[in-house]
Amino acid sequence: MANILVVDDELGIRDLLSEILNDEGHSVDLAENATQARNARLNGSYDLVLLDIWMPDTDGVSLLKEWAMAGTLTMPVIMMSGHATIDTAVEATRIGAFSFLEKPITMQKLLKAVEQGLARSTAQPPASAAAPAQTNTAPAPATTGAIANGAPAPAPVVAVLEQAPMSHQGFNLDRPLREARDGFEKAYFEFHLAREGGSMTRVAEKTGLERTHLYRKLRQLGVDLGRNKRNA
């Protein structure tokens, strides 16, 4: 689990990135402009920042430069843009950006970039030492009090197994085809949600559905998305 700051002036992109990263177990803060990003960085420590280049008040490259000059660029920063030139990307990298993502951002590219950025973050002594100590304290009450690093891992596995559906599903076939099919699909998705701990990212990959289509399908079937996340 990592502390990640997402800075983007588009609400849809902030919400999408937040959902994906939350599903991966990360703690996500959101900022819609450079002013909010400055305040968030002043008041908190982050393992990674996703920073949009084009914003209405101050562009992302200028904000990156501010952090570098102030000595607060202690975390990997991944720049994002749908209209940036190669020169802009090169300049951001020269200032200290870790990498660059071109919009529209695919889930696979996002997760890979975040994974690589966090791997670099853990290699930095000052930033990485503080982050695990903060993030490991949050899950502790939900488990049975295990404190040591790695110890809480068995508890979520047990919780998922306890909530998982039975391997044998009984279906009432004496009903219209559409209703019987919906019943099967609902059980199918609930099974995978329980097995993946409520992670929409992993369920999307497992079932072969695009994430937005998966959300629509689950709402249509009346699947309780919150239950698996609460039990994860």
C-alpha positions as YAML, in Angstrom:
chain: A
units: angstrom
residues:
- id: 1
  name: MET
  ca: [0.00, 0.00, 0.00]
- id: 2
  name: ALA
  ca: [1.34, 3.41, -0.98]
- id: 3
  name: ASN
  ca: [0.32, 7.05, -0.60]
- id: 4
  name: ILE
  ca: [-0.30, 8.48, -4.08]
- id: 5
  name: LEU
  ca: [-1.26, 12.01, -5.14]
- id: 6
  name: VAL
  ca: [-3.21, 12.42, -8.40]
- id: 7
  name: VAL
  ca: [-3.14, 15.94, -9.86]
- id: 8
  name: ASP
  ca: [-5.44, 16.57, -12.85]
- id: 9
  name: ASP
  ca: [-7.96, 19.29, -13.69]
- id: 10
  name: GLU
  ca: [-10.35, 16.78, -15.33]
- id: 11
  name: LEU
  ca: [-12.80, 15.25, -12.84]
- id: 12
  name: GLY
  ca: [-13.33, 12.10, -14.92]
- id: 13
  name: ILE
  ca: [-9.62, 11.32, -15.03]
- id: 14
  name: ARG
  ca: [-9.19, 11.95, -11.31]
- id: 15
  name: ASP
  ca: [-12.10, 9.62, -10.51]
- id: 16
  name: LEU
  ca: [-10.91, 6.88, -12.88]
- id: 17
  name: LEU
  ca: [-7.31, 6.88, -11.65]
- id: 18
  name: SER
  ca: [-8.50, 7.00, -8.05]
- id: 19
  name: GLU
  ca: [-10.78, 3.96, -8.54]
- id: 20
  name: ILE
  ca: [-8.05, 1.90, -10.20]
- id: 21
  name: LEU
  ca: [-5.41, 2.76, -7.59]
- id: 22
  name: ASN
  ca: [-7.83, 2.24, -4.69]
- id: 23
  name: ASP
  ca: [-8.66, -1.19, -6.10]
- id: 24
  name: GLU
  ca: [-4.94, -1.95, -5.99]
- id: 25
  name: GLY
  ca: [-4.94, -1.12, -2.26]
- id: 26
  name: HIS
  ca: [-3.28, 2.29, -2.43]
- id: 27
  name: SER
  ca: [-4.28, 5.42, -0.50]
- id: 28
  name: VAL
  ca: [-5.07, 8.20, -3.00]
- id: 29
  name: ASP
  ca: [-5.34, 11.97, -2.53]
- id: 30
  name: LEU
  ca: [-6.74, 14.15, -5.32]
- id: 31
  name: ALA
  ca: [-5.90, 17.67, -6.48]
- id: 32
  name: GLU
  ca: [-7.53, 19.50, -9.37]
- id: 33
  name: ASN
  ca: [-4.87, 22.20, -9.80]
- id: 34
  name: ALA
  ca: [-1.35, 23.21, -8.83]
- id: 35
  name: THR
  ca: [-2.54, 25.18, -5.77]
- id: 36
  name: GLN
  ca: [-4.21, 22.12, -4.25]
- id: 37
  name: ALA
  ca: [-1.19, 19.99, -5.17]
- id: 38
  name: ARG
  ca: [1.16, 22.40, -3.38]
- id: 39
  name: ASN
  ca: [-0.96, 22.28, -0.24]
- id: 40
  name: ALA
  ca: [-1.19, 18.49, -0.36]
- id: 41
  name: ARG
  ca: [2.59, 18.19, -0.72]
- id: 42
  name: LEU
  ca: [3.15, 20.66, 2.14]
- id: 43
  name: ASN
  ca: [0.83, 18.78, 4.48]
- id: 44
  name: GLY
  ca: [1.65, 15.20, 3.51]
- id: 45
  name: SER
  ca: [4.27, 12.76, 2.30]
- id: 46
  name: TYR
  ca: [3.73, 10.77, -0.89]
- id: 47
  name: ASP
  ca: [5.36, 7.71, -2.38]
- id: 48
  name: LEU
  ca: [4.32, 8.72, -5.89]
- id: 49
  name: VAL
  ca: [2.67, 11.62, -7.74]
- id: 50
  name: LEU
  ca: [0.70, 11.46, -11.00]
- id: 51
  name: LEU
  ca: [0.90, 14.99, -12.40]
- id: 52
  name: ASP
  ca: [-1.00, 16.43, -15.37]
- id: 53
  name: ILE
  ca: [1.01, 18.81, -17.56]
- id: 54
  name: TRP
  ca: [-1.73, 21.14, -18.78]
- id: 55
  name: MET
  ca: [-3.64, 22.78, -15.94]
- id: 56
  name: PRO
  ca: [-5.42, 26.16, -15.78]
- id: 57
  name: ASP
  ca: [-3.42, 27.88, -13.02]
- id: 58
  name: THR
  ca: [0.13, 26.52, -13.21]
- id: 59
  name: ASP
  ca: [1.25, 23.83, -15.64]
- id: 60
  name: GLY
  ca: [2.66, 20.57, -14.33]
- id: 61
  name: VAL
  ca: [6.19, 21.17, -15.61]
- id: 62
  name: SER
  ca: [6.38, 24.50, -13.73]
- id: 63
  name: LEU
  ca: [5.10, 22.83, -10.56]
- id: 64
  name: LEU
  ca: [7.65, 20.05, -10.97]
- id: 65
  name: LYS
  ca: [10.36, 22.69, -11.27]
- id: 66
  name: GLU
  ca: [9.10, 24.42, -8.09]
- id: 67
  name: TRP
  ca: [9.35, 21.17, -6.13]
- id: 68
  name: ALA
  ca: [12.83, 20.47, -7.52]
- id: 69
  name: MET
  ca: [14.14, 23.94, -6.62]
- id: 70
  name: ALA
  ca: [12.57, 23.78, -3.13]
- id: 71
  name: GLY
  ca: [14.11, 20.37, -2.45]
- id: 72
  name: THR
  ca: [10.69, 18.73, -2.02]
- id: 73
  name: LEU
  ca: [10.92, 16.51, -5.10]
- id: 74
  name: THR
  ca: [11.63, 13.48, -2.91]
- id: 75
  name: MET
  ca: [9.13, 11.15, -4.63]
- id: 76
  name: PRO
  ca: [8.87, 9.82, -8.19]
- id: 77
  name: VAL
  ca: [6.58, 11.96, -10.37]
- id: 78
  name: ILE
  ca: [4.83, 10.52, -13.42]
- id: 79
  name: MET
  ca: [3.77, 13.24, -15.87]
- id: 80
  name: MET
  ca: [0.51, 12.88, -17.82]
- id: 81
  name: SER
  ca: [-0.74, 14.65, -20.95]
- id: 82
  name: GLY
  ca: [-2.67, 14.14, -24.15]
- id: 83
  name: HIS
  ca: [-1.11, 17.07, -25.99]
- id: 84
  name: ALA
  ca: [2.50, 17.28, -24.83]
- id: 85
  name: THR
  ca: [5.35, 17.46, -27.32]
- id: 86
  name: ILE
  ca: [8.50, 15.39, -27.15]
- id: 87
  name: ASP
  ca: [10.38, 18.51, -26.02]
- id: 88
  name: THR
  ca: [7.97, 18.93, -23.08]
- id: 89
  name: ALA
  ca: [8.45, 15.31, -22.02]
- id: 90
  name: VAL
  ca: [12.25, 15.65, -22.31]
- id: 91
  name: GLU
  ca: [12.22, 18.85, -20.25]
- id: 92
  name: ALA
  ca: [10.11, 17.23, -17.52]
- id: 93
  name: THR
  ca: [12.49, 14.27, -17.41]
- id: 94
  name: ARG
  ca: [15.48, 16.61, -17.20]
- id: 95
  name: ILE
  ca: [13.90, 18.44, -14.24]
- id: 96
  name: GLY
  ca: [13.34, 15.18, -12.39]
- id: 97
  name: ALA
  ca: [10.16, 13.46, -13.63]
- id: 98
  name: PHE
  ca: [10.34, 9.68, -13.37]
- id: 99
  name: SER
  ca: [8.33, 8.89, -16.51]
- id: 100
  name: PHE
  ca: [5.61, 10.13, -18.85]
- id: 101
  name: LEU
  ca: [2.13, 8.73, -19.65]
- id: 102
  name: GLU
  ca: [0.28, 9.80, -22.76]
- id: 103
  name: LYS
  ca: [-3.51, 10.20, -22.53]
- id: 104
  name: PRO
  ca: [-5.77, 8.35, -22.93]
- id: 105
  name: ILE
  ca: [-4.05, 6.21, -20.31]
- id: 106
  name: THR
  ca: [-4.65, 2.47, -20.52]
- id: 107
  name: MET
  ca: [-4.98, 0.51, -17.29]
- id: 108
  name: GLN
  ca: [-2.03, -1.71, -18.18]
- id: 109
  name: LYS
  ca: [0.32, 1.24, -18.80]
- id: 110
  name: LEU
  ca: [-0.86, 2.99, -15.64]
- id: 111
  name: LEU
  ca: [-0.30, -0.02, -13.38]
- id: 112
  name: LYS
  ca: [3.09, -0.74, -14.92]
- id: 113
  name: ALA
  ca: [4.26, 2.86, -14.52]
- id: 114
  name: VAL
  ca: [3.00, 3.01, -10.92]
- id: 115
  name: GLU
  ca: [4.68, -0.29, -10.08]
- id: 116
  name: GLN
  ca: [7.99, 0.93, -11.50]
- id: 117
  name: GLY
  ca: [7.66, 4.30, -9.77]
- id: 118
  name: LEU
  ca: [6.96, 2.71, -6.40]
- id: 119
  name: ALA
  ca: [9.89, 0.33, -6.86]
- id: 120
  name: ARG
  ca: [12.11, 3.40, -7.26]
- id: 121
  name: SER
  ca: [10.40, 5.09, -4.30]
- id: 122
  name: THR
  ca: [11.25, 2.20, -1.97]
- id: 123
  name: ALA
  ca: [14.88, 2.55, -3.01]
- id: 124
  name: GLN
  ca: [14.96, 6.14, -1.72]
- id: 125
  name: PRO
  ca: [15.80, 6.08, 2.03]
- id: 126
  name: PRO
  ca: [14.01, 9.22, 3.35]
- id: 127
  name: ALA
  ca: [10.70, 8.90, 1.50]
- id: 128
  name: SER
  ca: [10.33, 5.14, 1.63]
- id: 129
  name: ALA
  ca: [11.14, 4.75, 5.32]
- id: 130
  name: ALA
  ca: [8.21, 6.87, 6.46]
- id: 131
  name: ALA
  ca: [5.55, 5.63, 4.06]
- id: 132
  name: PRO
  ca: [5.31, 1.96, 5.12]
- id: 133
  name: ALA
  ca: [5.14, 2.93, 8.80]
- id: 134
  name: GLN
  ca: [2.08, 5.10, 8.12]
- id: 135
  name: THR
  ca: [0.29, 2.79, 5.72]
- id: 136
  name: ASN
  ca: [0.75, -0.39, 7.76]
- id: 137
  name: THR
  ca: [-1.08, 1.10, 10.75]
- id: 138
  name: ALA
  ca: [-4.38, 1.57, 8.92]
- id: 139
  name: PRO
  ca: [-5.19, -2.09, 8.10]
- id: 140
  name: ALA
  ca: [-4.15, -3.34, 11.57]
- id: 141
  name: PRO
  ca: [-7.54, -2.85, 13.33]
- id: 142
  name: ALA
  ca: [-9.35, -4.65, 10.52]
- id: 143
  name: THR
  ca: [-7.17, -7.73, 11.06]
- id: 144
  name: THR
  ca: [-6.66, -9.42, 14.38]
- id: 145
  name: GLY
  ca: [-3.90, -7.17, 15.62]
- id: 146
  name: ALA
  ca: [-0.91, -8.44, 13.63]
- id: 147
  name: ILE
  ca: [1.65, -5.65, 13.55]
- id: 148
  name: ALA
  ca: [4.85, -6.87, 11.90]
- id: 149
  name: ASN
  ca: [5.44, -6.22, 8.21]
- id: 150
  name: GLY
  ca: [3.95, -9.08, 6.20]
- id: 151
  name: ALA
  ca: [1.97, -10.42, 9.18]
- id: 152
  name: PRO
  ca: [-1.42, -8.94, 8.18]
- id: 153
  name: ALA
  ca: [-1.33, -10.84, 4.88]
- id: 154
  name: PRO
  ca: [-3.05, -14.05, 6.09]
- id: 155
  name: ALA
  ca: [-6.08, -12.22, 7.54]
- id: 156
  name: PRO
  ca: [-7.39, -10.79, 4.23]
- id: 157
  name: VAL
  ca: [-7.02, -14.23, 2.63]
- id: 158
  name: VAL
  ca: [-9.18, -15.80, 5.34]
- id: 159
  name: ALA
  ca: [-11.76, -13.04, 4.99]
- id: 160
  name: VAL
  ca: [-12.02, -13.61, 1.25]
- id: 161
  name: LEU
  ca: [-12.39, -17.35, 1.66]
- id: 162
  name: GLU
  ca: [-15.11, -16.92, 4.25]
- id: 163
  name: GLN
  ca: [-17.10, -14.65, 1.95]
- id: 164
  name: ALA
  ca: [-16.53, -16.63, -1.26]
- id: 165
  name: PRO
  ca: [-19.59, -18.36, -2.77]
- id: 166
  name: MET
  ca: [-19.96, -22.12, -2.65]
- id: 167
  name: SER
  ca: [-18.16, -23.95, -5.46]
- id: 168
  name: HIS
  ca: [-21.48, -25.56, -6.40]
- id: 169
  name: GLN
  ca: [-24.18, -23.07, -7.38]
- id: 170
  name: GLY
  ca: [-27.83, -24.01, -7.49]
- id: 171
  name: PHE
  ca: [-29.96, -22.32, -10.14]
- id: 172
  name: ASN
  ca: [-33.68, -22.34, -10.64]
- id: 173
  name: LEU
  ca: [-34.05, -23.35, -14.28]
- id: 174
  name: ASP
  ca: [-37.84, -23.22, -14.21]
- id: 175
  name: ARG
  ca: [-37.94, -19.58, -15.27]
- id: 176
  name: PRO
  ca: [-37.44, -17.51, -18.45]
- id: 177
  name: LEU
  ca: [-34.06, -17.80, -20.15]
- id: 178
  name: ARG
  ca: [-33.12, -14.17, -19.53]
- id: 179
  name: GLU
  ca: [-33.76, -14.43, -15.77]
- id: 180
  name: ALA
  ca: [-31.85, -17.72, -15.52]
- id: 181
  name: ARG
  ca: [-28.94, -16.23, -17.46]
- id: 182
  name: ASP
  ca: [-28.87, -13.12, -15.26]
- id: 183
  name: GLY
  ca: [-28.84, -15.32, -12.16]
- id: 184
  name: PHE
  ca: [-25.88, -17.27, -13.46]
- id: 185
  name: GLU
  ca: [-23.96, -14.12, -14.47]
- id: 186
  name: LYS
  ca: [-24.57, -12.51, -11.09]
- id: 187
  name: ALA
  ca: [-23.21, -15.58, -9.26]
- id: 188
  name: TYR
  ca: [-20.27, -15.71, -11.68]
- id: 189
  name: PHE
  ca: [-19.22, -12.11, -11.04]
- id: 190
  name: GLU
  ca: [-19.83, -12.36, -7.27]
- id: 191
  name: PHE
  ca: [-17.58, -15.41, -7.20]
- id: 192
  name: HIS
  ca: [-14.71, -13.59, -8.94]
- id: 193
  name: LEU
  ca: [-15.20, -10.42, -6.86]
- id: 194
  name: ALA
  ca: [-14.99, -12.45, -3.67]
- id: 195
  name: ARG
  ca: [-11.95, -14.39, -4.88]
- id: 196
  name: GLU
  ca: [-10.13, -11.19, -5.94]
- id: 197
  name: GLY
  ca: [-11.00, -9.32, -2.74]
- id: 198
  name: GLY
  ca: [-13.27, -6.85, -4.53]
- id: 199
  name: SER
  ca: [-10.54, -5.63, -6.91]
- id: 200
  name: MET
  ca: [-12.28, -4.41, -10.07]
- id: 201
  name: THR
  ca: [-8.91, -4.27, -11.82]
- id: 202
  name: ARG
  ca: [-8.21, -7.96, -11.32]
- id: 203
  name: VAL
  ca: [-11.80, -9.02, -12.05]
- id: 204
  name: ALA
  ca: [-11.71, -7.07, -15.33]
- id: 205
  name: GLU
  ca: [-8.52, -8.87, -16.33]
- id: 206
  name: LYS
  ca: [-9.85, -12.25, -15.19]
- id: 207
  name: THR
  ca: [-13.19, -12.01, -16.98]
- id: 208
  name: GLY
  ca: [-11.80, -10.34, -20.10]
- id: 209
  name: LEU
  ca: [-14.13, -7.33, -19.88]
- id: 210
  name: GLU
  ca: [-13.23, -3.68, -20.30]
- id: 211
  name: ARG
  ca: [-13.46, -1.96, -16.92]
- id: 212
  name: THR
  ca: [-16.29, 0.45, -17.84]
- id: 213
  name: HIS
  ca: [-18.32, -2.37, -19.38]
- id: 214
  name: LEU
  ca: [-17.74, -4.45, -16.24]
- id: 215
  name: TYR
  ca: [-19.10, -1.65, -13.99]
- id: 216
  name: ARG
  ca: [-22.22, -1.31, -16.14]
- id: 217
  name: LYS
  ca: [-22.76, -5.07, -16.15]
- id: 218
  name: LEU
  ca: [-22.47, -5.37, -12.36]
- id: 219
  name: ARG
  ca: [-24.91, -2.50, -11.78]
- id: 220
  name: GLN
  ca: [-27.34, -4.05, -14.24]
- id: 221
  name: LEU
  ca: [-27.20, -7.39, -12.39]
- id: 222
  name: GLY
  ca: [-27.58, -5.73, -8.98]
- id: 223
  name: VAL
  ca: [-24.22, -6.93, -7.64]
- id: 224
  name: ASP
  ca: [-23.27, -5.27, -4.33]
- id: 225
  name: LEU
  ca: [-19.84, -3.80, -5.10]
- id: 226
  name: GLY
  ca: [-19.33, -2.46, -1.59]
- id: 227
  name: ARG
  ca: [-19.71, -5.81, 0.17]
- id: 228
  name: ASN
  ca: [-16.57, -7.39, -1.24]
- id: 229
  name: LYS
  ca: [-14.54, -4.24, -0.59]
- id: 230
  name: ARG
  ca: [-15.71, -4.14, 3.02]
- id: 231
  name: ASN
  ca: [-14.76, -7.79, 3.46]
- id: 232
  name: ALA
  ca: [-11.46, -7.51, 1.60]
...
